[in-house]
PDB file of C-alpha atoms in Angstrom:
ATOM      1  CA  MET A   1     119.617 157.446 152.075  1.00 47.00           C
ATOM      2  CA  ALA A   2     116.060 157.300 153.402  1.00 60.00           C
ATOM      3  CA  GLU A   3     115.416 155.981 156.902  1.00 89.00           C
ATOM      4  CA  ASN A   4     112.643 153.673 155.716  1.00 97.00           C
ATOM      5  CA  LEU A   5     111.453 151.857 152.669  1.00 98.00           C
ATOM      6  CA  THR A   6     108.820 153.414 150.432  1.00 98.00           C
ATOM      7  CA  VAL A   7     106.454 150.564 149.572  1.00 98.00           C
ATOM      8  CA  GLU A   8     103.629 150.212 147.080  1.00 98.00           C
ATOM      9  CA  LEU A   9     101.427 147.139 146.810  1.00 98.00           C
ATOM     10  CA  VAL A  10      99.506 147.487 143.562  1.00 98.00           C
ATOM     11  CA  ALA A  11      96.859 145.267 141.962  1.00 98.00           C
ATOM     12  CA  ALA A  12      95.626 145.651 138.401  1.00 96.00           C
ATOM     13  CA  ASP A  13      92.594 147.649 139.536  1.00 97.00           C
ATOM     14  CA  ARG A  14      93.895 149.649 142.526  1.00 97.00           C
ATOM     15  CA  THR A  15      96.668 150.590 144.887  1.00 98.00           C
ATOM     16  CA  VAL A  16      96.129 148.140 147.744  1.00 98.00           C
ATOM     17  CA  TRP A  17      98.603 149.730 150.177  1.00 98.00           C
ATOM     18  CA  SER A  18     101.193 152.469 149.979  1.00 98.00           C
ATOM     19  CA  GLY A  19     103.424 153.972 152.630  1.00 98.00           C
ATOM     20  CA  GLU A  20     106.627 153.828 154.630  1.00 98.00           C
ATOM     21  CA  ALA A  21     107.850 150.523 156.043  1.00 98.00           C
ATOM     22  CA  THR A  22     110.869 149.046 157.767  1.00 98.00           C
ATOM     23  CA  MET A  23     110.723 145.621 156.086  1.00 98.00           C
ATOM     24  CA  VAL A  24     108.935 143.616 153.393  1.00 98.00           C
ATOM     25  CA  ILE A  25     108.768 139.824 153.252  1.00 98.00           C
ATOM     26  CA  ALA A  26     107.537 138.096 150.102  1.00 98.00           C
ATOM     27  CA  ARG A  27     107.741 134.684 148.436  1.00 97.00           C
ATOM     28  CA  THR A  28     109.379 134.618 145.040  1.00 98.00           C
ATOM     29  CA  THR A  29     109.936 131.721 142.670  1.00 97.00           C
ATOM     30  CA  GLU A  30     113.464 131.557 144.154  1.00 96.00           C
ATOM     31  CA  GLY A  31     112.205 131.418 147.764  1.00 97.00           C
ATOM     32  CA  ASP A  32     111.314 133.862 150.516  1.00 97.00           C
ATOM     33  CA  VAL A  33     112.980 137.256 150.421  1.00 98.00           C
ATOM     34  CA  GLY A  34     113.208 139.898 153.117  1.00 98.00           C
ATOM     35  CA  VAL A  35     113.865 143.479 152.090  1.00 98.00           C
ATOM     36  CA  LEU A  36     115.365 146.045 154.455  1.00 97.00           C
ATOM     37  CA  ARG A  37     116.692 149.542 153.832  1.00 96.00           C
ATOM     38  CA  GLY A  38     119.815 149.410 151.680  1.00 96.00           C
ATOM     39  CA  HIS A  39     118.816 146.181 149.908  1.00 97.00           C
ATOM     40  CA  ALA A  40     120.498 145.576 146.561  1.00 97.00           C
ATOM     41  CA  PRO A  41     118.364 146.324 143.500  1.00 98.00           C
ATOM     42  CA  MET A  42     116.380 143.314 142.345  1.00 97.00           C
ATOM     43  CA  LEU A  43     113.444 142.199 140.240  1.00 98.00           C
ATOM     44  CA  SER A  44     111.799 138.896 141.139  1.00 98.00           C
ATOM     45  CA  VAL A  45     108.743 136.923 140.142  1.00 98.00           C
ATOM     46  CA  LEU A  46     106.252 136.412 142.990  1.00 98.00           C
ATOM     47  CA  THR A  47     104.339 133.223 143.644  1.00 97.00           C
ATOM     48  CA  ASP A  48     100.727 132.993 144.835  1.00 96.00           C
ATOM     49  CA  ALA A  49     101.500 133.700 148.472  1.00 96.00           C
ATOM     50  CA  VAL A  50     101.460 136.069 151.426  1.00 98.00           C
ATOM     51  CA  VAL A  51     103.288 139.404 151.508  1.00 98.00           C
ATOM     52  CA  GLU A  52     104.098 141.037 154.843  1.00 98.00           C
ATOM     53  CA  ILE A  53     104.907 144.730 155.204  1.00 98.00           C
ATOM     54  CA  ALA A  54     106.241 145.946 158.569  1.00 98.00           C
ATOM     55  CA  GLU A  55     104.987 149.488 159.017  1.00 98.00           C
ATOM     56  CA  VAL A  56     107.112 152.112 160.742  1.00 97.00           C
ATOM     57  CA  ASP A  57     104.766 152.124 163.771  1.00 96.00           C
ATOM     58  CA  GLY A  58     105.278 148.379 164.308  1.00 95.00           C
ATOM     59  CA  ASP A  59     102.018 147.176 162.743  1.00 97.00           C
ATOM     60  CA  VAL A  60     102.251 144.533 160.023  1.00 97.00           C
ATOM     61  CA  VAL A  61     100.214 144.700 156.827  1.00 98.00           C
ATOM     62  CA  VAL A  62      99.436 141.214 155.547  1.00 98.00           C
ATOM     63  CA  ALA A  63      98.169 140.625 152.017  1.00 98.00           C
ATOM     64  CA  ALA A  64      97.703 137.736 149.615  1.00 98.00           C
ATOM     65  CA  VAL A  65      98.941 138.182 146.049  1.00 98.00           C
ATOM     66  CA  ASP A  66      98.198 136.157 142.940  1.00 97.00           C
ATOM     67  CA  GLY A  67     101.768 136.085 141.699  1.00 95.00           C
ATOM     68  CA  GLY A  68     103.292 139.156 140.119  1.00 98.00           C
ATOM     69  CA  PHE A  69     106.570 140.995 140.505  1.00 98.00           C
ATOM     70  CA  LEU A  70     108.688 142.421 143.310  1.00 98.00           C
ATOM     71  CA  SER A  71     110.973 145.305 142.422  1.00 98.00           C
ATOM     72  CA  VAL A  72     113.548 146.841 144.759  1.00 98.00           C
ATOM     73  CA  ALA A  73     115.504 149.952 143.804  1.00 97.00           C
ATOM     74  CA  GLY A  74     116.940 152.664 146.031  1.00 92.00           C
ATOM     75  CA  ASP A  75     114.878 151.867 149.147  1.00 95.00           C
ATOM     76  CA  ARG A  76     111.710 151.762 147.051  1.00 98.00           C
ATOM     77  CA  VAL A  77     109.779 148.478 146.920  1.00 98.00           C
ATOM     78  CA  SER A  78     107.058 147.865 144.353  1.00 98.00           C
ATOM     79  CA  ILE A  79     104.850 144.791 144.600  1.00 98.00           C
ATOM     80  CA  LEU A  80     102.773 144.367 141.451  1.00 98.00           C
ATOM     81  CA  SER A  81     100.138 141.672 141.100  1.00 98.00           C
ATOM     82  CA  GLU A  82      97.091 141.001 138.964  1.00 95.00           C
ATOM     83  CA  ARG A  83      95.123 140.576 142.189  1.00 97.00           C
ATOM     84  CA  ALA A  84      96.104 141.471 145.745  1.00 98.00           C
ATOM     85  CA  VAL A  85      93.910 141.607 148.845  1.00 98.00           C
ATOM     86  CA  LEU A  86      94.611 142.731 152.380  1.00 98.00           C
ATOM     87  CA  ALA A  87      93.956 140.066 155.017  1.00 97.00           C
ATOM     88  CA  GLN A  88      91.103 142.094 156.539  1.00 96.00           C
ATOM     89  CA  GLU A  89      89.354 142.173 153.135  1.00 97.00           C
ATOM     90  CA  VAL A  90      89.196 138.369 152.890  1.00 97.00           C
ATOM     91  CA  ASP A  91      85.865 136.636 153.510  1.00 96.00           C
ATOM     92  CA  VAL A  92      87.223 133.420 155.043  1.00 96.00           C
ATOM     93  CA  ASP A  93      83.997 131.436 154.627  1.00 96.00           C
ATOM     94  CA  GLN A  94      83.816 132.330 150.940  1.00 97.00           C
ATOM     95  CA  VAL A  95      87.488 131.450 150.399  1.00 96.00           C
ATOM     96  CA  ARG A  96      87.067 128.099 152.171  1.00 95.00           C
ATOM     97  CA  ALA A  97      84.158 127.308 149.849  1.00 96.00           C
ATOM     98  CA  GLU A  98      86.315 128.317 146.860  1.00 94.00           C
ATOM     99  CA  LEU A  99      89.108 126.094 148.200  1.00 94.00           C
ATOM    100  CA  ASP A 100      86.785 123.072 148.481  1.00 94.00           C
ATOM    101  CA  GLU A 101      85.552 123.667 144.932  1.00 92.00           C
ATOM    102  CA  ALA A 102      89.104 124.104 143.613  1.00 91.00           C
ATOM    103  CA  ARG A 103      90.279 120.891 145.290  1.00 91.00           C
ATOM    104  CA  GLY A 104      87.582 119.087 143.342  1.00 88.00           C
ATOM    105  CA  LEU A 105      89.061 120.445 140.110  1.00 84.00           C
ATOM    106  CA  VAL A 106      92.650 119.360 140.776  1.00 83.00           C
ATOM    107  CA  GLY A 107      93.591 116.929 138.049  1.00 79.00           C
ATOM    108  CA  ALA A 108      90.439 117.684 136.067  1.00 75.00           C
ATOM    109  CA  THR A 109      91.514 121.112 134.803  1.00 71.00           C
ATOM    110  CA  ASP A 110      94.779 123.008 134.492  1.00 72.00           C
ATOM    111  CA  GLU A 111      93.523 125.812 136.694  1.00 83.00           C
ATOM    112  CA  GLY A 112      92.532 123.610 139.670  1.00 86.00           C
ATOM    113  CA  GLU A 113      95.956 123.661 141.344  1.00 90.00           C
ATOM    114  CA  GLN A 114      96.356 127.390 140.772  1.00 91.00           C
ATOM    115  CA  ARG A 115      92.975 128.084 142.365  1.00 92.00           C
ATOM    116  CA  VAL A 116      93.962 125.931 145.362  1.00 94.00           C
ATOM    117  CA  ARG A 117      97.255 127.846 145.812  1.00 94.00           C
ATOM    118  CA  ARG A 118      95.483 131.202 145.631  1.00 95.00           C
ATOM    119  CA  ALA A 119      92.761 130.249 148.102  1.00 96.00           C
ATOM    120  CA  GLU A 120      95.326 128.794 150.512  1.00 96.00           C
ATOM    121  CA  ALA A 121      97.366 132.019 150.284  1.00 97.00           C
ATOM    122  CA  ARG A 122      94.314 134.090 151.243  1.00 96.00           C
ATOM    123  CA  ILE A 123      93.602 131.849 154.235  1.00 96.00           C
ATOM    124  CA  ARG A 124      97.269 132.047 155.340  1.00 96.00           C
ATOM    125  CA  ALA A 125      97.106 135.846 155.076  1.00 97.00           C
ATOM    126  CA  VAL A 126      94.132 135.941 157.435  1.00 96.00           C
ATOM    127  CA  GLU A 127      95.825 133.524 159.867  1.00 95.00           C
ATOM    128  CA  LYS A 128      99.046 135.588 159.886  1.00 94.00           C
ATOM    129  CA  SER A 129      97.169 138.818 160.532  1.00 92.00           C
ATOM    130  CA  ARG A 130      95.574 137.554 163.751  1.00 85.00           C
TER     131      ARG A 130
END
């Protein structure tokens, strides 16, 4: 059995992060899940939320995902999302403007609430990475 987890965080257009980690924390539709070495195989649906990856050296990679899937099999963790961004890639001012705009759409369109959740997840990712 490997000493660490092999983790891939993949968006539709790129591999966002890939490497060895000691733990992954993600929010699924069933609630938060923490994955350590030896975790039982699983496939879960992710919500629009923050994913945390504890690197072997102690650093923590923080990213925001727009839903997707979390797969765990044999100490390999795959996080697949249509869109995923690392906290350091987030332009907070732009996301706050998007959040204000999205809040104005809540109730007016079906996508308003989804846009709010996604913007809030990006802001939480930045806050967690500080």
